[in-house]
C-alpha cells in the first residue's frame, strides 16, 4: 500500500546525517568541532531547572488545558507588555509542544490543498514541509544581501498570486540571522492585508538580537499569527515548549486542533517556563546573549582573514550564511570533506535553499570563542588544499 504522497514532499534534514557522521568520528577518538546544529552549549538556566524540579516534586504532572497553563499564558502576555509595549490578551496565546507545535496548528488552520504560501529562499526547511503536509504549495521567493535576505513588501506584492493565502516571515531568520525592522514589518503586514491574506511570523530567535532592538509583529498587527519558542533565547531546547499568538477569531479552532493533535504541552515544562520570565533568569539570558554576540564578532573576524565573511553580518540568531562558491559548487560534498579532513562540522546550504544552496553553508556559532578560532584555523588549512 502506498504512503500518503504528501509525506514524499518532506525532504530529509541533511544536517542530521552529517551530525551522525560527526558523532561517529567523535566516538572513534577524533576532536570534532560542532558548528552544525542550532543549539548553543549552554545548559537550561538554573532557575528554570529548579522550577521544573519543584513542579515534579509537587506532583504537577496532570494535563493542562489544551491552550496551556493559564499562568504561563499570562506570563507570556506580560512579556509582550514589558518588552514590546503591546497588550496581548492571554486568551490569544496558545502554548504548544515547541515552535513546531505552533507551526503545525497554524499551517493546518490557514492553508489547504491548492493554496500557495510565500516564503523567503533560503528558509528553515520545516516551514516548507509543514505547508506541504497541509496540502499547500510553497513559492520560494529568492532573496539575497540586496534585500537583507528577507521577504520584504515589494517581493510579497510581486509574487502574490490568485491562489496565495499566506506569507510567512522569519525575523531573525534561520539560516541567515537577518531581521526586518518595524517599518519593513508594517509594510509587509499592510501588503498582505490589502490582498486579503494571512501573515505568519516566526520569531523564535527574537530575544537573540545584536544590532537592532528586538521587536514583535504583535505590536504592529493584531491580525498576524506569531510563532515563538522557549528553545533558543530561553535555552529550553529539550523541554519542547513554544507558543502561538493568534487573532481572537482563530483561537477557538486552534484550541480544537490542539485538543486533537497533541492534547496539551508538557505540564512540567510549562511550570518550569514560568521561571524564564523572572529577573534572575533574565540576567542569565542577557549574559548569554552578550556572549553569543562576542562569538559572532570573533567568528566574523576570523572569516574576514579568509575573505569569507558575509557582506551583511547577521543581526540576530546564531548563524552565519557563507558563500563558498569560490571553492565549491557542491555544499554537501564540501561539508563532508571538511568533516573528514579537519573534523569541523557545518551544515550544507541545500538544507535551507530551494535554489542556490549548493553554493552556501551555514555555520552556527554555538560553541566558545577558542573553539571557533580553532575551527577557522582548520578551515584555512582545508581551503588551502582546494
Short mmCIF file of C-alpha atoms in Angstrom, two decimals:
data_model
loop_
_atom_site.label_atom_id
_atom_site.label_comp_id
_atom_site.label_asym_id
_atom_site.label_seq_id
_atom_site.Cartn_x
_atom_site.Cartn_y
_atom_site.Cartn_z
CA UNK A 1 0.00 0.00 0.00
CA UNK A 2 1.49 3.41 -0.95
CA UNK A 3 2.18 6.07 1.66
CA UNK A 4 0.42 9.41 1.72
CA UNK A 5 2.04 11.28 -1.20
CA UNK A 6 2.35 14.42 0.92
CA UNK A 7 4.98 12.66 3.02
CA UNK A 8 7.16 12.31 -0.09
CA UNK A 9 7.31 16.11 -0.22
CA UNK A 10 9.08 16.22 3.15
CA UNK A 11 12.80 16.10 2.39
CA UNK A 12 15.26 14.69 4.92
CA UNK A 13 17.22 17.16 7.03
CA UNK A 14 20.71 16.60 5.61
CA UNK A 15 22.44 18.01 8.66
CA UNK A 16 21.17 15.09 10.75
CA UNK A 17 23.10 12.61 8.61
CA UNK A 18 26.16 14.80 8.91
CA UNK A 19 25.66 15.01 12.69
CA UNK A 20 25.56 11.21 12.90
CA UNK A 21 28.85 11.02 10.99
CA UNK A 22 30.40 13.68 13.26
CA UNK A 23 29.30 11.80 16.37
CA UNK A 24 30.74 8.57 14.98
CA UNK A 25 34.05 10.33 14.40
CA UNK A 26 33.99 11.59 17.99
CA UNK A 27 33.32 8.09 19.24
CA UNK A 28 36.36 6.94 17.26
CA UNK A 29 38.53 9.48 19.09
CA UNK A 30 38.55 12.47 16.74
CA UNK A 31 38.29 16.03 18.11
CA UNK A 32 35.22 17.31 16.27
CA UNK A 33 34.14 20.97 16.45
CA UNK A 34 30.36 21.10 16.20
CA UNK A 35 29.08 24.13 14.30
CA UNK A 36 26.22 22.34 12.55
CA UNK A 37 23.25 22.15 14.94
CA UNK A 38 21.29 25.17 16.16
CA UNK A 39 21.77 24.55 19.87
CA UNK A 40 24.26 26.60 21.94
CA UNK A 41 26.46 24.89 24.52
CA UNK A 42 24.54 26.49 27.41
CA UNK A 43 22.51 24.37 29.82
CA UNK A 44 18.97 25.42 30.67
CA UNK A 45 19.20 28.29 33.21
CA UNK A 46 19.17 27.04 36.79
CA UNK A 47 16.02 28.96 37.84
CA UNK A 48 14.09 27.13 35.09
CA UNK A 49 15.55 23.75 36.08
CA UNK A 50 14.71 24.39 39.73
CA UNK A 51 11.14 25.35 38.84
CA UNK A 52 10.76 22.18 36.80
CA UNK A 53 12.10 20.04 39.63
CA UNK A 54 9.76 21.73 42.08
CA UNK A 55 6.79 21.11 39.77
CA UNK A 56 7.64 17.41 39.60
CA UNK A 57 8.10 17.21 43.37
CA UNK A 58 4.71 18.86 43.86
CA UNK A 59 3.01 16.39 41.53
CA UNK A 60 2.35 18.89 38.74
CA UNK A 61 2.12 16.14 36.14
CA UNK A 62 -1.54 16.16 35.08
CA UNK A 63 -2.89 17.62 31.86
CA UNK A 64 -3.23 21.37 31.49
CA UNK A 65 -5.88 22.96 29.26
CA UNK A 66 -5.13 22.43 25.57
CA UNK A 67 -4.18 26.08 25.12
CA UNK A 68 -1.76 25.89 28.03
CA UNK A 69 -1.34 26.65 31.70
CA UNK A 70 -3.28 29.90 32.39
CA UNK A 71 -0.43 31.30 34.49
CA UNK A 72 2.05 30.73 31.67
CA UNK A 73 -0.20 32.36 29.07
CA UNK A 74 -0.45 35.36 31.40
CA UNK A 75 3.33 35.41 31.84
CA UNK A 76 3.84 35.40 28.07
CA UNK A 77 1.34 38.25 27.74
CA UNK A 78 3.30 40.12 30.40
CA UNK A 79 6.48 39.54 28.38
CA UNK A 80 4.90 41.29 25.37
CA UNK A 81 3.72 44.17 27.53
CA UNK A 82 7.09 44.66 29.23
CA UNK A 83 9.39 44.30 26.24
CA UNK A 84 7.29 45.40 23.27
CA UNK A 85 4.74 47.75 24.79
CA UNK A 86 1.79 45.82 23.39
CA UNK A 87 -1.21 44.42 25.21
CA UNK A 88 -1.86 40.83 24.14
CA UNK A 89 -4.87 39.13 25.69
CA UNK A 90 -3.64 35.88 27.29
CA UNK A 91 -6.65 34.22 25.65
CA UNK A 92 -4.94 34.79 22.27
CA UNK A 93 -1.87 32.78 23.33
CA UNK A 94 -1.68 29.01 22.87
CA UNK A 95 1.19 27.10 24.49
CA UNK A 96 2.46 24.31 22.24
CA UNK A 97 5.00 21.44 22.17
CA UNK A 98 7.83 23.54 20.77
CA UNK A 99 7.53 26.07 17.98
CA UNK A 100 6.90 23.05 15.75
CA UNK A 101 3.59 22.51 17.52
CA UNK A 102 2.66 26.13 16.84
CA UNK A 103 3.62 25.81 13.17
CA UNK A 104 1.56 22.64 12.88
CA UNK A 105 -1.53 24.36 14.26
CA UNK A 106 -1.08 27.45 12.12
CA UNK A 107 -0.46 25.55 8.90
CA UNK A 108 -3.48 23.29 9.39
CA UNK A 109 -5.71 26.27 10.10
CA UNK A 110 -4.51 28.66 7.42
CA UNK A 111 -3.89 26.63 4.24
CA UNK A 112 -5.13 23.57 2.41
CA UNK A 113 -4.96 21.78 -0.89
CA UNK A 114 -4.20 24.11 -3.79
CA UNK A 115 -3.34 27.11 -1.64
CA UNK A 116 0.02 28.82 -2.11
CA UNK A 117 2.38 30.24 0.51
CA UNK A 118 5.14 32.82 0.09
CA UNK A 119 8.43 32.29 1.91
CA UNK A 120 11.94 33.60 1.53
CA UNK A 121 14.50 31.30 -0.06
CA UNK A 122 16.65 30.35 1.88
CA UNK A 123 14.48 29.43 4.83
CA UNK A 124 14.19 26.88 7.63
CA UNK A 125 13.13 23.74 5.71
CA UNK A 126 10.49 22.57 8.19
CA UNK A 127 8.50 25.72 7.42
CA UNK A 128 8.08 24.49 3.84
CA UNK A 129 7.36 20.95 4.97
CA UNK A 130 4.56 21.90 7.34
CA UNK A 131 2.82 23.70 4.48
CA UNK A 132 3.32 20.70 2.19
CA UNK A 133 1.74 18.38 4.78
CA UNK A 134 -1.28 20.71 4.83
CA UNK A 135 -1.55 20.30 1.06
CA UNK A 136 -0.29 23.77 0.12
CA UNK A 137 2.39 24.72 -2.38
CA UNK A 138 5.25 26.98 -1.34
CA UNK A 139 6.53 29.72 -3.61
CA UNK A 140 10.14 30.08 -2.51
CA UNK A 141 10.95 33.74 -3.21
CA UNK A 142 14.64 34.35 -3.96
CA UNK A 143 16.29 36.75 -1.52
CA UNK A 144 19.90 37.91 -1.20
CA UNK A 145 22.02 40.52 0.54
CA UNK A 146 20.38 43.22 -1.59
CA UNK A 147 17.18 42.83 0.46
CA UNK A 148 19.00 41.75 3.63
CA UNK A 149 17.95 38.14 3.00
CA UNK A 150 14.34 38.94 3.88
CA UNK A 151 10.95 38.69 2.19
CA UNK A 152 10.01 42.36 2.01
CA UNK A 153 6.79 44.09 0.96
CA UNK A 154 7.93 44.62 -2.64
CA UNK A 155 8.58 40.90 -3.09
CA UNK A 156 5.33 39.94 -1.37
CA UNK A 157 3.44 42.16 -3.82
CA UNK A 158 5.39 40.86 -6.81
CA UNK A 159 4.96 37.16 -6.06
CA UNK A 160 1.43 37.20 -4.64
CA UNK A 161 -0.94 35.26 -6.92
CA UNK A 162 -4.61 34.39 -7.11
CA UNK A 163 -4.10 31.23 -5.04
CA UNK A 164 -1.77 32.80 -2.45
CA UNK A 165 -3.27 32.67 1.02
CA UNK A 166 -0.30 33.18 3.33
CA UNK A 167 3.05 34.94 3.61
CA UNK A 168 5.47 33.58 6.18
CA UNK A 169 8.42 35.57 7.51
CA UNK A 170 11.18 34.75 9.97
CA UNK A 171 12.91 37.54 11.86
CA UNK A 172 15.66 37.00 12.89
CA UNK A 173 15.91 34.31 10.27
CA UNK A 174 17.41 30.87 10.06
CA UNK A 175 19.83 30.39 8.28
CA UNK A 176 21.00 33.98 7.69
CA UNK A 177 20.32 35.73 11.02
CA UNK A 178 18.87 38.84 9.39
CA UNK A 179 15.91 40.91 10.57
CA UNK A 180 13.10 43.15 9.40
CA UNK A 181 12.70 46.47 11.18
CA UNK A 182 9.36 47.90 12.32
CA UNK A 183 8.81 49.83 9.10
CA UNK A 184 9.51 46.81 6.95
CA UNK A 185 7.25 44.58 9.04
CA UNK A 186 4.46 47.14 8.85
CA UNK A 187 4.80 47.34 5.08
CA UNK A 188 4.58 43.56 4.73
CA UNK A 189 1.55 43.39 7.04
CA UNK A 190 -0.22 46.10 5.04
CA UNK A 191 0.61 44.42 1.73
CA UNK A 192 -0.75 41.07 2.90
CA UNK A 193 -3.89 42.62 4.42
CA UNK A 194 -4.62 44.51 1.21
CA UNK A 195 -4.73 41.17 -0.61
CA UNK A 196 -6.98 39.51 1.95
CA UNK A 197 -4.29 37.07 3.05
CA UNK A 198 -2.75 35.93 6.31
CA UNK A 199 0.66 36.76 7.79
CA UNK A 200 2.61 34.24 9.85
CA UNK A 201 5.84 35.37 11.52
CA UNK A 202 8.46 33.08 13.02
CA UNK A 203 10.02 34.96 15.96
CA UNK A 204 11.80 32.08 17.70
CA UNK A 205 15.16 33.92 17.66
CA UNK A 206 13.55 37.19 18.75
CA UNK A 207 15.49 37.52 22.01
CA UNK A 208 18.82 36.96 20.26
CA UNK A 209 19.28 40.33 18.56
CA UNK A 210 22.64 42.10 18.45
CA UNK A 211 22.42 45.21 16.27
CA UNK A 212 18.71 46.05 16.26
CA UNK A 213 16.23 46.21 19.13
CA UNK A 214 14.01 43.12 19.39
CA UNK A 215 10.51 43.71 18.09
CA UNK A 216 7.37 41.68 17.51
CA UNK A 217 4.81 41.84 14.76
CA UNK A 218 2.25 41.52 17.59
CA UNK A 219 2.93 45.20 18.27
CA UNK A 220 2.24 46.02 14.63
CA UNK A 221 -0.68 43.88 13.51
CA UNK A 222 -3.29 42.17 15.72
CA UNK A 223 -4.20 40.02 12.72
CA UNK A 224 -0.76 38.41 12.40
CA UNK A 225 -0.03 34.90 13.64
CA UNK A 226 3.16 34.82 15.73
CA UNK A 227 5.25 31.73 16.45
CA UNK A 228 7.77 31.77 19.29
CA UNK A 229 9.69 29.26 21.35
CA UNK A 230 11.37 28.66 24.69
CA UNK A 231 14.17 26.82 22.89
CA UNK A 232 16.55 29.47 21.59
CA UNK A 233 16.72 32.61 23.76
CA UNK A 234 15.38 30.85 26.86
CA UNK A 235 17.68 27.83 26.46
CA UNK A 236 15.00 25.15 26.83
CA UNK A 237 15.55 23.11 23.65
CA UNK A 238 14.90 19.65 25.12
CA UNK A 239 11.87 20.79 27.11
CA UNK A 240 9.93 21.16 23.83
CA UNK A 241 7.84 24.23 24.54
CA UNK A 242 6.68 27.10 22.35
CA UNK A 243 3.68 29.33 21.77
CA UNK A 244 1.42 30.80 19.13
CA UNK A 245 -0.20 34.24 19.29
CA UNK A 246 -3.32 34.29 17.12
CA UNK A 247 -6.08 36.73 16.22
CA UNK A 248 -9.07 36.41 18.52
CA UNK A 249 -11.29 34.75 15.90
CA UNK A 250 -8.72 32.00 15.33
CA UNK A 251 -8.33 30.91 18.97
CA UNK A 252 -11.31 28.56 19.16
CA UNK A 253 -10.48 26.50 16.04
CA UNK A 254 -6.81 26.40 17.04
CA UNK A 255 -7.74 25.12 20.50
CA UNK A 256 -9.87 22.42 18.88
CA UNK A 257 -6.93 21.40 16.73
CA UNK A 258 -4.65 21.35 19.76
CA UNK A 259 -7.07 19.14 21.68
CA UNK A 260 -7.00 16.59 18.88
CA UNK A 261 -3.38 16.80 17.71
CA UNK A 262 -1.40 16.88 20.98
CA UNK A 263 -3.95 17.48 23.76
CA UNK A 264 -1.56 19.76 25.69
CA UNK A 265 2.08 20.69 26.01
CA UNK A 266 4.23 19.09 28.73
CA UNK A 267 2.94 20.12 32.16
CA UNK A 268 6.31 20.09 33.99
CA UNK A 269 7.88 22.08 31.14
CA UNK A 270 5.13 24.70 31.39
CA UNK A 271 5.65 25.13 35.12
CA UNK A 272 9.41 25.35 34.56
CA UNK A 273 8.94 28.02 31.90
CA UNK A 274 7.26 30.33 34.39
CA UNK A 275 10.72 30.94 35.86
CA UNK A 276 12.07 32.02 32.46
CA UNK A 277 10.44 35.44 32.92
CA UNK A 278 11.92 36.19 36.35
CA UNK A 279 14.57 38.92 36.76
CA UNK A 280 17.08 36.31 37.96
CA UNK A 281 16.68 34.29 34.80
CA UNK A 282 16.62 37.38 32.58
CA UNK A 283 20.08 38.35 33.87
CA UNK A 284 21.44 34.94 32.90
CA UNK A 285 19.83 35.07 29.47
CA UNK A 286 21.17 38.56 28.75
CA UNK A 287 24.69 37.46 29.73
CA UNK A 288 24.35 34.61 27.25
CA UNK A 289 23.12 36.94 24.53
CA UNK A 290 26.21 39.10 25.08
CA UNK A 291 28.41 36.02 24.86
CA UNK A 292 26.79 34.99 21.58
CA UNK A 293 27.46 38.46 20.21
CA UNK A 294 31.13 38.11 21.18
CA UNK A 295 31.23 34.74 19.45
CA UNK A 296 29.65 36.21 16.34
CA UNK A 297 32.20 39.02 16.21
CA UNK A 298 35.13 36.65 16.79
CA UNK A 299 33.96 34.31 14.03
CA UNK A 300 33.38 37.20 11.63
CA UNK A 301 36.89 38.50 12.32
CA UNK A 302 38.41 35.09 11.66
CA UNK A 303 36.44 34.56 8.46
CA UNK A 304 37.41 38.04 7.25
CA UNK A 305 41.04 36.93 7.19
CA UNK A 306 39.96 34.16 4.81
CA UNK A 307 37.84 36.58 2.74
CA UNK A 308 34.79 34.52 3.64
CA UNK A 309 32.89 36.87 5.96
CA UNK A 310 29.38 37.69 4.71
CA UNK A 311 28.82 41.16 3.28
CA UNK A 312 25.97 41.71 5.76
CA UNK A 313 26.76 40.45 9.29
CA UNK A 314 23.83 38.63 10.93
CA UNK A 315 21.82 40.86 13.24
CA UNK A 316 20.41 38.03 15.33
CA UNK A 317 20.12 34.26 15.91
CA UNK A 318 23.45 32.37 16.00
CA UNK A 319 24.23 31.57 12.39
CA UNK A 320 26.40 32.78 9.52
CA UNK A 321 25.36 32.10 5.91
CA UNK A 322 28.54 31.84 3.85
CA UNK A 323 29.07 31.86 0.10
CA UNK A 324 31.61 29.12 -0.70
CA UNK A 325 31.25 29.24 -4.48
CA UNK A 326 34.92 30.30 -4.83
CA UNK A 327 35.86 26.87 -3.54
CA UNK A 328 32.96 24.56 -4.35
CA UNK A 329 29.65 24.32 -6.20
CA UNK A 330 28.55 21.37 -4.06
CA UNK A 331 27.99 22.35 -0.44
CA UNK A 332 27.16 18.80 0.67
CA UNK A 333 30.47 17.46 -0.65
CA UNK A 334 32.25 20.50 0.82
CA UNK A 335 30.80 19.90 4.29
CA UNK A 336 31.54 16.18 4.28
CA UNK A 337 35.11 16.78 3.14
CA UNK A 338 35.64 19.43 5.83
CA UNK A 339 34.39 16.99 8.46
CA UNK A 340 36.51 14.09 7.19
CA UNK A 341 39.70 16.11 6.68
CA UNK A 342 39.57 18.64 9.53
CA UNK A 343 36.85 17.43 11.92
CA UNK A 344 34.77 20.60 11.61
CA UNK A 345 31.01 20.04 11.24
CA UNK A 346 28.95 22.69 9.42
CA UNK A 347 25.66 22.50 7.50
CA UNK A 348 25.22 22.44 3.70
CA UNK A 349 23.11 25.23 2.28
CA UNK A 350 20.99 22.70 0.41
CA UNK A 351 19.13 22.07 3.67
CA UNK A 352 17.75 25.61 3.54
CA UNK A 353 17.66 26.88 -0.04
CA UNK A 354 15.46 25.57 -2.83
CA UNK A 355 17.74 27.29 -5.34
CA UNK A 356 21.45 28.03 -4.93
CA UNK A 357 22.00 26.15 -1.69
CA UNK A 358 24.88 24.24 -3.26
CA UNK A 359 26.87 27.49 -3.12
CA UNK A 360 26.32 28.18 0.59
CA UNK A 361 26.95 26.72 4.04
CA UNK A 362 25.57 27.61 7.45
CA UNK A 363 27.88 27.92 10.44
CA UNK A 364 26.40 28.02 13.96
CA UNK A 365 28.47 29.99 16.48
CA UNK A 366 27.18 27.84 19.30
CA UNK A 367 30.49 26.96 20.94
CA UNK A 368 33.16 29.01 22.75
CA UNK A 369 35.48 31.54 21.11
CA UNK A 370 38.58 29.37 21.48
CA UNK A 371 36.85 26.56 19.60
CA UNK A 372 35.59 28.97 16.94
CA UNK A 373 39.12 30.25 16.41
CA UNK A 374 40.39 26.68 16.12
CA UNK A 375 37.61 25.96 13.60
CA UNK A 376 38.74 28.92 11.48
CA UNK A 377 42.34 27.66 11.57
CA UNK A 378 41.20 24.23 10.43
CA UNK A 379 39.03 25.77 7.73
CA UNK A 380 42.01 27.76 6.47
CA UNK A 381 44.08 24.56 6.16
CA UNK A 382 41.20 22.93 4.34
CA UNK A 383 40.75 25.79 1.86
CA UNK A 384 44.47 25.91 1.03
CA UNK A 385 44.08 22.40 -0.39
CA UNK A 386 41.10 23.33 -2.57
#
